[in-house]
XYZ file of C-alpha atoms in Angstrom:
653
model
C 33.707 -138.833 103.928
C 32.493 -141.275 101.330
C 30.030 -144.044 102.523
C 33.150 -145.438 104.346
C 36.237 -146.753 102.447
C 38.242 -149.328 103.376
C 42.022 -148.764 103.574
C 42.687 -152.465 103.118
C 46.216 -153.078 104.195
C 47.402 -149.845 103.080
C 47.330 -147.908 106.289
C 49.393 -144.859 106.298
C 51.878 -144.373 108.725
C 52.416 -140.626 109.283
C 55.802 -138.930 109.688
C 56.599 -135.261 109.778
C 59.822 -136.043 107.592
C 59.051 -134.985 104.150
C 59.714 -137.912 101.710
C 62.483 -136.898 99.491
C 61.890 -138.590 96.154
C 58.293 -136.944 95.949
C 58.935 -133.239 96.422
C 57.005 -131.018 94.065
C 58.340 -127.583 92.842
C 55.783 -125.301 92.162
C 56.068 -122.715 89.226
C 54.932 -119.247 89.060
C 51.910 -120.724 86.752
C 50.604 -123.193 89.676
C 50.902 -120.572 92.375
C 48.810 -118.356 90.031
C 46.110 -121.091 89.892
C 45.946 -121.705 93.443
C 45.669 -117.994 94.086
C 43.038 -117.687 91.726
C 41.187 -120.530 93.134
C 41.194 -119.117 96.537
C 39.918 -115.863 95.381
C 37.133 -117.532 93.517
C 36.014 -119.423 96.492
C 36.060 -116.272 98.662
C 34.176 -114.170 96.256
C 31.428 -117.035 95.683
C 31.316 -117.545 99.660
C 31.052 -113.319 100.186
C 28.606 -113.149 97.514
C 26.066 -116.224 98.911
C 26.736 -114.772 102.182
C 25.642 -111.239 101.553
C 22.818 -112.549 99.183
C 21.543 -115.121 101.907
C 19.318 -114.259 104.775
C 21.711 -114.986 107.532
C 19.987 -113.337 110.535
C 17.226 -115.971 111.220
C 17.764 -119.652 112.364
C 15.945 -120.903 109.281
C 18.072 -118.539 106.896
C 21.419 -119.611 108.798
C 20.978 -123.334 109.033
C 18.632 -123.810 106.169
C 19.736 -121.105 103.769
C 15.962 -119.923 104.035
C 14.462 -123.173 102.077
C 15.387 -121.350 99.022
C 17.827 -123.700 97.224
C 17.396 -125.055 93.847
C 18.251 -128.467 92.476
C 21.831 -127.836 90.787
C 23.717 -126.428 93.763
C 22.033 -129.303 96.012
C 23.163 -132.049 93.937
C 26.725 -130.367 93.718
C 26.849 -129.743 97.318
C 25.615 -133.442 98.167
C 28.710 -134.651 95.907
C 31.252 -132.429 97.445
C 30.138 -132.836 100.889
C 30.593 -136.530 100.569
C 33.904 -136.439 98.772
C 36.448 -135.193 100.868
C 40.356 -135.067 100.471
C 40.063 -138.579 102.259
C 38.275 -140.161 99.277
C 41.028 -139.024 96.920
C 43.745 -140.439 99.135
C 41.948 -143.554 100.502
C 39.888 -144.554 97.402
C 43.153 -144.155 94.986
C 45.059 -146.110 97.510
C 42.624 -148.983 97.974
C 42.172 -149.022 94.351
C 45.857 -149.399 94.182
C 46.006 -152.034 96.317
C 42.976 -154.350 95.670
C 41.511 -152.934 92.228
C 37.910 -151.570 91.305
C 35.651 -153.254 93.740
C 36.101 -150.257 96.234
C 34.233 -148.185 93.175
C 31.097 -150.086 94.444
C 31.274 -147.887 97.436
C 30.283 -145.154 95.277
C 28.013 -146.456 92.794
C 25.896 -147.877 95.683
C 25.217 -144.336 96.728
C 22.890 -143.719 93.723
C 20.179 -146.224 94.859
C 20.239 -144.705 98.255
C 20.172 -141.064 97.031
C 16.876 -142.362 95.327
C 15.726 -143.487 98.519
C 16.461 -139.894 100.123
C 14.620 -137.796 97.682
C 11.596 -140.117 97.424
C 10.825 -141.986 100.766
C 13.123 -139.831 103.318
C 12.755 -136.191 102.679
C 8.909 -136.412 102.146
C 8.585 -137.500 105.531
C 10.894 -135.198 106.975
C 9.158 -132.541 105.188
C 5.700 -133.259 106.516
C 7.130 -133.791 110.042
C 8.301 -130.042 109.773
C 12.099 -130.788 111.096
C 15.201 -129.349 110.804
C 17.802 -131.801 112.224
C 17.508 -135.654 112.379
C 17.436 -135.700 116.178
C 14.630 -133.376 116.195
C 12.653 -136.039 113.816
C 13.510 -138.677 116.640
C 12.101 -136.483 119.322
C 9.020 -135.808 117.491
C 8.484 -139.407 116.363
C 9.188 -141.019 119.740
C 9.047 -138.221 122.500
C 11.440 -138.031 125.402
C 14.738 -136.190 125.554
C 17.292 -139.205 125.449
C 17.259 -140.481 122.105
C 17.524 -136.859 120.716
C 20.416 -136.260 122.725
C 22.082 -139.607 122.214
C 22.141 -139.057 118.450
C 23.143 -135.646 118.536
C 26.249 -136.503 120.859
C 27.112 -139.575 118.800
C 26.712 -137.583 115.577
C 29.037 -134.887 116.874
C 31.721 -137.800 118.048
C 31.501 -139.288 114.712
C 31.994 -136.166 112.812
C 34.949 -135.011 114.772
C 36.853 -138.418 114.919
C 35.917 -139.929 111.594
C 35.187 -137.525 109.211
C 36.980 -134.023 110.130
C 40.193 -136.005 111.226
C 40.342 -138.364 107.976
C 39.924 -135.010 105.800
C 42.688 -133.205 107.736
C 44.963 -136.310 107.749
C 44.463 -136.545 103.986
C 44.908 -133.346 102.992
C 47.839 -132.895 104.914
C 49.132 -136.101 103.573
C 48.846 -134.777 100.080
C 50.049 -131.369 100.955
C 53.287 -132.831 102.751
C 54.051 -135.328 100.083
C 53.520 -133.099 97.015
C 54.872 -129.967 98.401
C 56.892 -130.389 101.851
C 54.839 -127.647 103.368
C 54.943 -127.268 107.138
C 51.927 -129.620 108.127
C 50.643 -127.419 110.969
C 50.736 -124.072 109.148
C 49.107 -125.170 105.907
C 46.459 -126.944 108.131
C 45.554 -124.105 109.994
C 45.364 -121.703 107.122
C 43.075 -124.001 105.306
C 40.767 -124.444 108.491
C 40.760 -120.698 109.044
C 39.651 -119.733 105.733
C 37.106 -122.685 105.450
C 35.731 -121.560 109.035
C 35.390 -117.684 107.775
C 32.534 -118.380 105.109
C 30.956 -121.208 107.366
C 30.738 -118.771 110.289
C 29.870 -115.543 108.416
C 27.356 -117.267 105.525
C 25.785 -120.300 107.227
C 24.336 -123.119 104.702
C 23.704 -120.872 101.775
C 27.506 -119.864 101.465
C 28.375 -123.659 102.341
C 26.253 -124.903 99.403
C 27.090 -122.383 96.784
C 30.727 -122.896 97.417
C 30.499 -126.454 97.364
C 28.681 -126.441 93.813
C 31.989 -124.288 92.859
C 34.334 -126.727 94.295
C 32.462 -129.682 92.685
C 33.057 -128.121 89.258
C 36.861 -127.730 90.151
C 37.357 -131.261 91.497
C 35.781 -133.229 88.759
C 37.364 -131.025 86.202
C 41.071 -131.217 87.603
C 40.445 -135.033 88.256
C 39.178 -135.764 84.635
C 42.539 -133.642 83.642
C 44.576 -136.070 85.403
C 42.547 -139.041 84.490
C 43.076 -138.463 80.788
C 46.790 -137.670 81.314
C 47.175 -141.223 83.380
C 45.232 -143.357 81.054
C 47.412 -141.938 78.070
C 50.479 -142.951 79.693
C 49.073 -146.940 80.111
C 47.430 -147.143 76.709
C 43.841 -146.712 77.935
C 41.858 -149.399 79.418
C 43.273 -152.393 77.828
C 46.691 -151.361 78.772
C 45.740 -150.454 82.308
C 44.629 -153.756 82.564
C 47.865 -155.443 81.348
C 49.945 -153.441 83.171
C 48.401 -153.434 86.548
C 48.347 -157.074 86.540
C 51.972 -157.235 86.023
C 52.738 -154.535 88.405
C 55.068 -156.384 90.833
C 57.661 -154.636 92.954
C 61.318 -155.558 92.465
C 61.867 -156.342 96.223
C 59.416 -158.859 97.502
C 58.921 -161.128 100.813
C 59.982 -164.483 100.121
C 57.152 -167.267 100.260
C 54.332 -165.070 99.984
C 51.958 -163.619 97.127
C 51.062 -160.466 98.572
C 53.335 -158.732 96.108
C 51.019 -159.871 93.443
C 47.911 -157.988 92.221
C 44.920 -159.717 93.141
C 43.534 -161.963 90.547
C 39.891 -160.547 90.926
C 41.176 -157.119 90.335
C 38.897 -155.873 87.864
C 35.643 -157.391 88.943
C 33.185 -155.837 91.325
C 31.603 -158.887 92.941
C 34.086 -161.165 94.579
C 34.073 -164.378 96.512
C 31.755 -164.335 99.575
C 33.855 -165.884 101.979
C 37.274 -165.114 101.038
C 37.108 -162.015 99.052
C 38.665 -158.693 100.399
C 35.046 -157.212 99.695
C 32.467 -160.154 99.500
C 29.736 -159.376 97.216
C 26.902 -159.850 99.548
C 28.596 -157.308 102.055
C 29.122 -154.774 98.983
C 25.349 -155.008 98.054
C 23.653 -155.329 101.266
C 25.994 -154.431 104.191
C 27.469 -151.560 102.447
C 23.401 -150.118 101.891
C 23.324 -150.279 105.830
C 26.215 -147.736 106.028
C 25.087 -145.625 103.086
C 21.586 -145.203 104.358
C 23.128 -143.857 107.457
C 25.350 -141.460 105.659
C 22.755 -140.551 102.768
C 19.530 -140.518 104.402
C 19.938 -140.054 108.114
C 23.231 -138.115 108.419
C 22.858 -134.404 109.124
C 25.586 -133.529 107.017
C 23.871 -134.524 103.535
C 19.869 -134.105 104.899
C 20.474 -130.699 105.559
C 21.091 -130.053 101.781
C 18.002 -131.582 100.733
C 16.157 -129.899 103.672
C 17.150 -126.449 102.171
C 15.282 -127.135 98.717
C 12.699 -124.568 97.978
C 10.175 -127.612 96.980
C 10.175 -131.345 96.906
C 11.002 -131.628 93.094
C 13.964 -129.779 93.795
C 14.797 -131.977 96.553
C 14.532 -134.985 94.199
C 16.431 -133.178 91.665
C 19.436 -132.784 93.576
C 19.423 -136.375 94.871
C 19.477 -137.518 91.109
C 22.137 -135.028 90.259
C 24.135 -136.161 93.174
C 23.580 -139.868 92.207
C 24.972 -139.208 88.841
C 28.167 -137.382 90.239
C 28.950 -140.194 92.530
C 29.141 -142.625 89.349
C 32.472 -140.491 88.518
C 35.017 -141.140 91.436
C 35.453 -144.984 89.983
C 36.941 -143.277 86.731
C 38.797 -140.285 88.210
C 39.790 -141.747 91.486
C 39.996 -145.496 91.871
C 41.119 -146.041 88.206
C 44.019 -143.648 88.484
C 44.866 -145.328 91.913
C 45.613 -148.577 90.067
C 47.343 -146.533 87.042
C 49.747 -145.182 89.669
C 50.698 -148.902 90.833
C 51.099 -149.936 87.356
C 53.567 -146.949 86.679
C 55.176 -146.856 89.991
C 55.362 -150.455 91.326
C 58.173 -150.201 93.681
C 56.632 -147.311 95.583
C 52.904 -147.416 95.494
C 53.057 -151.253 95.488
C 56.063 -151.954 98.033
C 55.582 -154.800 100.472
C 58.993 -155.001 101.984
C 58.635 -153.271 105.328
C 61.904 -151.623 105.191
C 61.352 -150.459 101.604
C 57.950 -149.240 102.397
C 59.302 -147.264 105.549
C 61.708 -145.498 103.074
C 59.204 -144.492 100.457
C 56.391 -143.246 102.573
C 57.474 -143.875 106.347
C 54.858 -146.685 106.880
C 55.833 -150.333 107.448
C 52.699 -151.885 106.256
C 52.164 -150.492 102.863
C 52.442 -147.138 100.896
C 49.131 -147.389 98.491
C 47.762 -144.164 100.030
C 50.395 -142.192 98.030
C 49.029 -143.436 94.672
C 47.219 -140.105 93.804
C 49.715 -137.596 95.284
C 52.602 -139.705 93.258
C 50.456 -139.315 90.099
C 50.034 -135.630 90.532
C 53.835 -135.090 91.393
C 54.867 -137.324 88.547
C 52.373 -136.532 85.551
C 50.896 -133.210 85.866
C 52.599 -130.369 83.759
C 53.124 -127.154 85.053
C 49.761 -125.083 85.810
C 47.729 -128.138 86.081
C 49.722 -129.177 89.136
C 48.222 -125.947 90.846
C 45.022 -126.887 89.463
C 45.216 -130.403 91.295
C 46.640 -128.949 94.533
C 43.334 -126.718 94.276
C 41.059 -129.842 93.759
C 42.678 -131.199 96.757
C 41.962 -127.896 98.655
C 38.472 -127.918 97.204
C 37.789 -131.567 98.495
C 39.191 -130.713 101.742
C 37.416 -127.389 102.226
C 34.032 -128.496 100.961
C 33.655 -131.509 103.190
C 35.009 -129.547 106.128
C 32.573 -126.483 105.715
C 29.759 -129.098 105.378
C 30.356 -130.885 108.687
C 31.202 -127.548 110.483
C 27.920 -125.956 109.459
C 25.700 -129.548 110.289
C 27.698 -130.063 113.535
C 26.846 -126.275 114.416
C 23.110 -126.986 113.707
C 23.010 -129.874 115.843
C 24.972 -128.377 118.808
C 22.654 -125.152 118.704
C 19.242 -126.779 117.939
C 19.594 -129.953 119.607
C 22.004 -129.525 122.717
C 22.122 -125.998 123.450
C 18.617 -124.884 122.820
C 17.248 -127.611 125.125
C 19.652 -126.580 127.810
C 18.503 -123.116 127.254
C 15.014 -122.925 126.232
C 14.459 -119.247 126.524
C 17.599 -118.217 124.413
C 16.837 -115.790 121.797
C 17.277 -116.000 118.115
C 20.422 -113.860 118.150
C 22.003 -116.000 121.062
C 21.458 -119.114 119.037
C 23.019 -117.561 116.226
C 26.100 -116.644 118.179
C 26.501 -119.635 119.697
C 26.078 -121.621 116.339
C 29.157 -119.433 114.926
C 31.147 -119.927 118.220
C 30.635 -123.426 117.941
C 32.299 -123.802 114.574
C 35.406 -121.950 115.836
C 35.525 -124.377 118.949
C 35.385 -127.331 116.259
C 38.209 -125.560 114.423
C 40.335 -125.552 117.441
C 39.523 -129.037 118.111
C 40.649 -130.186 114.792
C 43.872 -128.548 114.678
C 44.491 -130.158 118.261
C 43.701 -133.713 116.547
C 46.490 -133.320 113.899
C 49.146 -134.586 116.425
C 47.011 -137.507 117.801
C 46.472 -138.581 114.038
C 50.305 -138.172 113.354
C 51.408 -140.243 116.227
C 48.783 -142.945 115.727
C 50.705 -146.363 115.297
C 51.079 -147.151 111.789
C 48.111 -145.121 110.712
C 45.649 -147.200 112.637
C 43.268 -144.565 113.325
C 43.066 -143.896 109.487
C 42.832 -147.583 108.796
C 39.877 -148.000 111.094
C 37.800 -145.373 110.317
C 35.379 -147.452 108.175
C 35.439 -150.059 111.142
C 34.387 -147.058 113.388
C 31.583 -146.408 111.146
C 30.324 -149.947 110.436
C 30.296 -150.741 114.443
C 28.300 -147.518 115.347
C 26.122 -146.210 112.442
C 23.938 -149.652 112.068
C 21.758 -149.051 114.996
C 21.212 -145.505 113.717
C 20.011 -146.869 110.521
C 17.828 -149.302 112.045
C 16.031 -146.888 114.591
C 14.992 -144.498 111.582
C 13.849 -147.359 109.322
C 11.532 -148.639 112.155
C 10.477 -144.968 112.893
C 9.595 -144.327 109.308
C 7.956 -147.727 108.291
C 6.359 -149.222 111.470
C 4.108 -147.107 113.631
C 4.072 -149.538 116.444
C 7.887 -148.904 117.291
C 7.931 -146.673 120.543
C 10.443 -144.943 122.531
C 11.479 -147.591 124.662
C 11.991 -150.028 121.782
C 14.157 -147.523 120.153
C 16.058 -146.515 122.963
C 17.187 -150.046 123.948
C 17.627 -150.890 120.496
C 20.244 -148.334 120.145
C 21.720 -149.262 123.626
C 21.925 -152.855 122.447
C 23.258 -151.896 119.191
C 25.883 -149.478 120.676
C 27.382 -152.184 123.206
C 27.738 -154.827 120.594
C 29.209 -152.520 117.864
C 31.716 -151.084 121.060
C 32.920 -154.690 122.036
C 33.717 -155.397 118.230
C 35.272 -152.018 117.972
C 37.506 -152.524 121.204
C 38.450 -156.008 119.710
C 39.561 -154.356 116.602
C 41.617 -151.786 118.231
C 43.280 -154.572 120.450
C 44.507 -156.653 117.712
C 46.696 -155.547 114.863
C 45.848 -156.680 111.334
C 48.826 -158.999 110.126
C 51.389 -157.728 107.635
C 52.484 -159.706 104.321
C 53.694 -163.016 105.271
C 52.543 -162.978 109.175
C 50.124 -165.568 110.384
C 46.445 -164.149 111.600
C 46.394 -164.550 115.133
C 43.063 -162.590 115.752
C 39.987 -163.940 117.107
C 37.520 -165.410 114.505
C 34.909 -162.873 115.022
C 37.489 -160.331 113.530
C 39.315 -162.598 111.005
C 36.562 -164.544 109.674
C 33.442 -161.623 109.866
C 34.068 -158.931 107.473
C 32.939 -155.596 108.969
C 30.377 -155.001 106.138
C 28.824 -158.557 107.188
C 28.905 -157.237 110.715
C 27.031 -154.291 110.010
C 24.022 -156.379 108.440
C 24.370 -158.481 111.759
C 24.175 -155.304 113.810
C 21.139 -153.961 112.121
C 19.122 -157.153 112.268
C 19.851 -157.466 116.100
C 18.813 -153.732 116.614
C 15.681 -154.238 114.868
C 14.842 -157.332 116.594
C 15.173 -155.705 119.869
C 13.250 -152.360 118.708
C 10.420 -154.921 117.748
C 10.747 -157.033 120.869
C 10.665 -154.039 123.294
C 8.013 -152.203 121.391
C 5.293 -155.147 121.629
C 6.006 -155.604 125.134
C 5.277 -151.895 125.917
C 2.558 -149.570 125.352
C 1.869 -148.390 121.597
C 2.123 -144.426 120.784
C -1.424 -143.251 120.177
C -1.883 -142.573 116.675
C -2.895 -138.780 117.013
C 0.900 -138.365 118.088
C 2.055 -139.757 114.720
C 0.083 -137.820 112.139
C 2.857 -136.676 109.354
C 5.535 -138.677 111.171
C 5.617 -142.047 109.039
C 5.631 -142.793 105.602
C 2.001 -144.153 105.757
C 0.830 -140.953 107.393
C 2.658 -138.278 105.441
C -0.313 -136.746 103.728
C -2.747 -136.655 106.829
C -4.083 -133.298 107.473
C -5.163 -133.951 110.927
C -3.756 -131.774 113.948
C -0.896 -133.764 115.314
C -0.548 -133.716 119.258
C 3.168 -133.526 119.575
C 4.749 -135.882 122.273
C 7.181 -133.233 123.336
C 6.802 -129.375 123.662
C 8.188 -127.585 120.998
C 10.420 -124.767 122.496
C 9.786 -121.629 120.417
C 12.645 -119.603 119.385
C 12.293 -115.991 120.662
C 13.080 -113.006 118.466
C 14.760 -110.194 120.471
C 13.560 -107.222 118.825
C 15.271 -104.731 121.094
C 18.674 -106.316 120.574
C 18.393 -106.955 116.807
C 19.899 -104.046 115.037
C 23.053 -102.521 115.930
C 22.304 -99.642 114.167
C 19.734 -98.553 116.557
C 22.257 -98.678 119.434
C 24.381 -95.418 120.056
C 26.892 -97.225 122.162
C 27.966 -99.673 119.858
C 31.578 -99.134 118.362
C 32.308 -99.090 114.619
C 34.150 -102.634 115.146
C 31.335 -104.174 116.699
C 28.883 -103.181 114.119
C 31.297 -104.550 111.255
C 31.578 -107.602 113.248
C 27.660 -108.031 113.442
C 27.603 -107.175 109.876
C 29.986 -109.826 108.911
C 28.039 -112.359 110.648
C 24.604 -111.309 109.239
C 23.294 -110.232 112.817
C 22.284 -106.517 112.145
C 19.073 -107.265 110.217
C 16.080 -106.222 112.057
C 13.823 -106.689 109.218
C 13.628 -110.517 109.653
C 11.343 -110.462 112.338
C 10.164 -113.648 114.237
C 10.726 -116.469 111.734
C 9.638 -120.111 112.037
C 12.294 -122.616 111.121
C 9.569 -124.645 109.354
C 7.548 -121.946 107.783
C 10.210 -120.184 105.849
C 8.846 -121.394 102.492
C 5.192 -123.143 102.535
C 5.863 -124.941 99.414
C 8.626 -126.936 100.786
C 6.507 -127.586 103.868
C 3.872 -129.148 101.666
C 4.541 -132.379 99.652
C 2.600 -130.982 96.532
C 4.648 -131.241 93.400
C 4.011 -129.658 89.862
C 2.690 -132.815 87.700
C 5.129 -132.169 84.933
C 8.404 -131.757 87.176
C 7.172 -134.986 89.108
C 7.244 -136.916 85.975
C 10.861 -135.570 84.895
C 12.008 -136.417 88.398
C 10.876 -139.562 88.346
C 12.073 -140.468 84.718
C 15.584 -139.373 85.559
C 15.648 -141.426 88.566
C 14.566 -144.428 86.532
C 17.486 -143.586 84.068
C 19.989 -143.011 86.312
C 19.396 -146.443 88.372
C 19.189 -148.150 84.686
C 22.823 -146.533 84.084
C 23.766 -147.543 87.512
C 22.735 -151.149 87.015
C 24.383 -151.445 83.367
C 27.581 -150.231 85.132
C 27.536 -152.893 87.872
C 26.625 -155.702 85.266
C 29.544 -154.446 83.115
C 32.060 -154.917 85.747
C 30.485 -157.388 88.117
């Protein structure tokens, strides 16, 4: 999932009926490309699974802290760019112009913050999961459990559901394949190497899928731009892309006058510039700096320099979706205004099954109409890569959260093998929940579920961002302040979310009868308000209660990250016991051949690993020491990335 993309008024109604005008026939060359893609992914997944140490908690959940910068950077990109980004970002670009590309460009700043501010603190704290950091920082268990459960809920009902929905929409629009069968096959293949290989397999397959994604998307981008006479032609044709059937006495069929500007009016703009610069940063900080899916990749680095290098590469890669997703979405509207730009409810219903608009078919429509034989198969592989890479990341991180933050707390004496099995079984449970969720997405009225994904994030994520910022930068913050700050933010966010679901956004030509808090307060502004409210609550309650003694905070804040004094943990760390007697299936004479094979596939038959600590897999990664040369290289590259980012913002502002 990208930082959180809006779908504007383009919420996709979902119907199981296949749109007749966008049926794609796959030639033998296309099928061959898809088959080769699947073989490649499975080979890379198997290679990285066999290569990795999968029999220990550190090896399975953190890839043994052995990753280098380039697979981390590629995995940061592909974990975030699901199929939902291709559908939603291109659709929003078709409906409203380039401003939504700011969601991608904003990520560069927050990724630099991840590598230079957040990761050093997480490393010095010696943590594997984000709830574990909060437990060490504040003590108690209620914050850790709350963050773990909320994160799992957000993964299942926003990230997993949007990616499955978008992938299914693409497959259905372009191929007409059976929705359930194709999604089930995708999920099972995805779960296979996530279960077997752990984080190492996920990161290496993500790196492969990033190459496929970027290559295929650029191929479509060049073909699409050549059809509209490049950028100048796009500006002319987009601004005149009006459907033949319009709603009388309205202007919603006309492209926005500010379609080619990033910074829009702070009051009347669909993405007001203060919200895009500041409000979006609140959501982006949650996604990139405190969310398990992303941070887990950086924590798997073999050194701090590799973690920083991964952040810089990820930042460069996040500059690209504006050009290969947003602008092709706009080209799709310019080429097919009657379908992609439809505003009449009856016409839209016939085109895509949604009366409120069809801008979400922009990207699949472009693939169906423009791609030649062979490249159509490549684009299908691109969409499958986007879907699978984001799902593998979510599956692995959800498994980590559940196993280490919930299950291990409930069963503190669980052996390492038991935790390995539980982590793998939980992934299979997630796959089942994902499949059961498909009908719910299908029957969501006019695609409201998809339309409100960004709202759900902006209502629930800002309090988490606030707690992490206060935990890292303000040593006076304590457990009571953090907990009541989270609860206050949750209540206020839920009230706004219930109101958002209770009122339907008006279609073209309809009056807006929603309360002012919905109609006039943009969700990016609301994210800022919620962040400020949570911070004020944390400050007030913390100052009114006893502070945490300094000896409990060594290496847990930005200011004490280099402190070498022994820390007294507020919560007793439960060690993971290694059950040597059950570690090697080869030593058990009564174990069947099938069970031995299953244990080998899951990496559970290696007795040589011994009792391995989560935070001592790689002593270099647990220190903040860097070679001076590579520290300078990372710093220069980060400054270069931010300079390029500022230039792009300024050019299109």
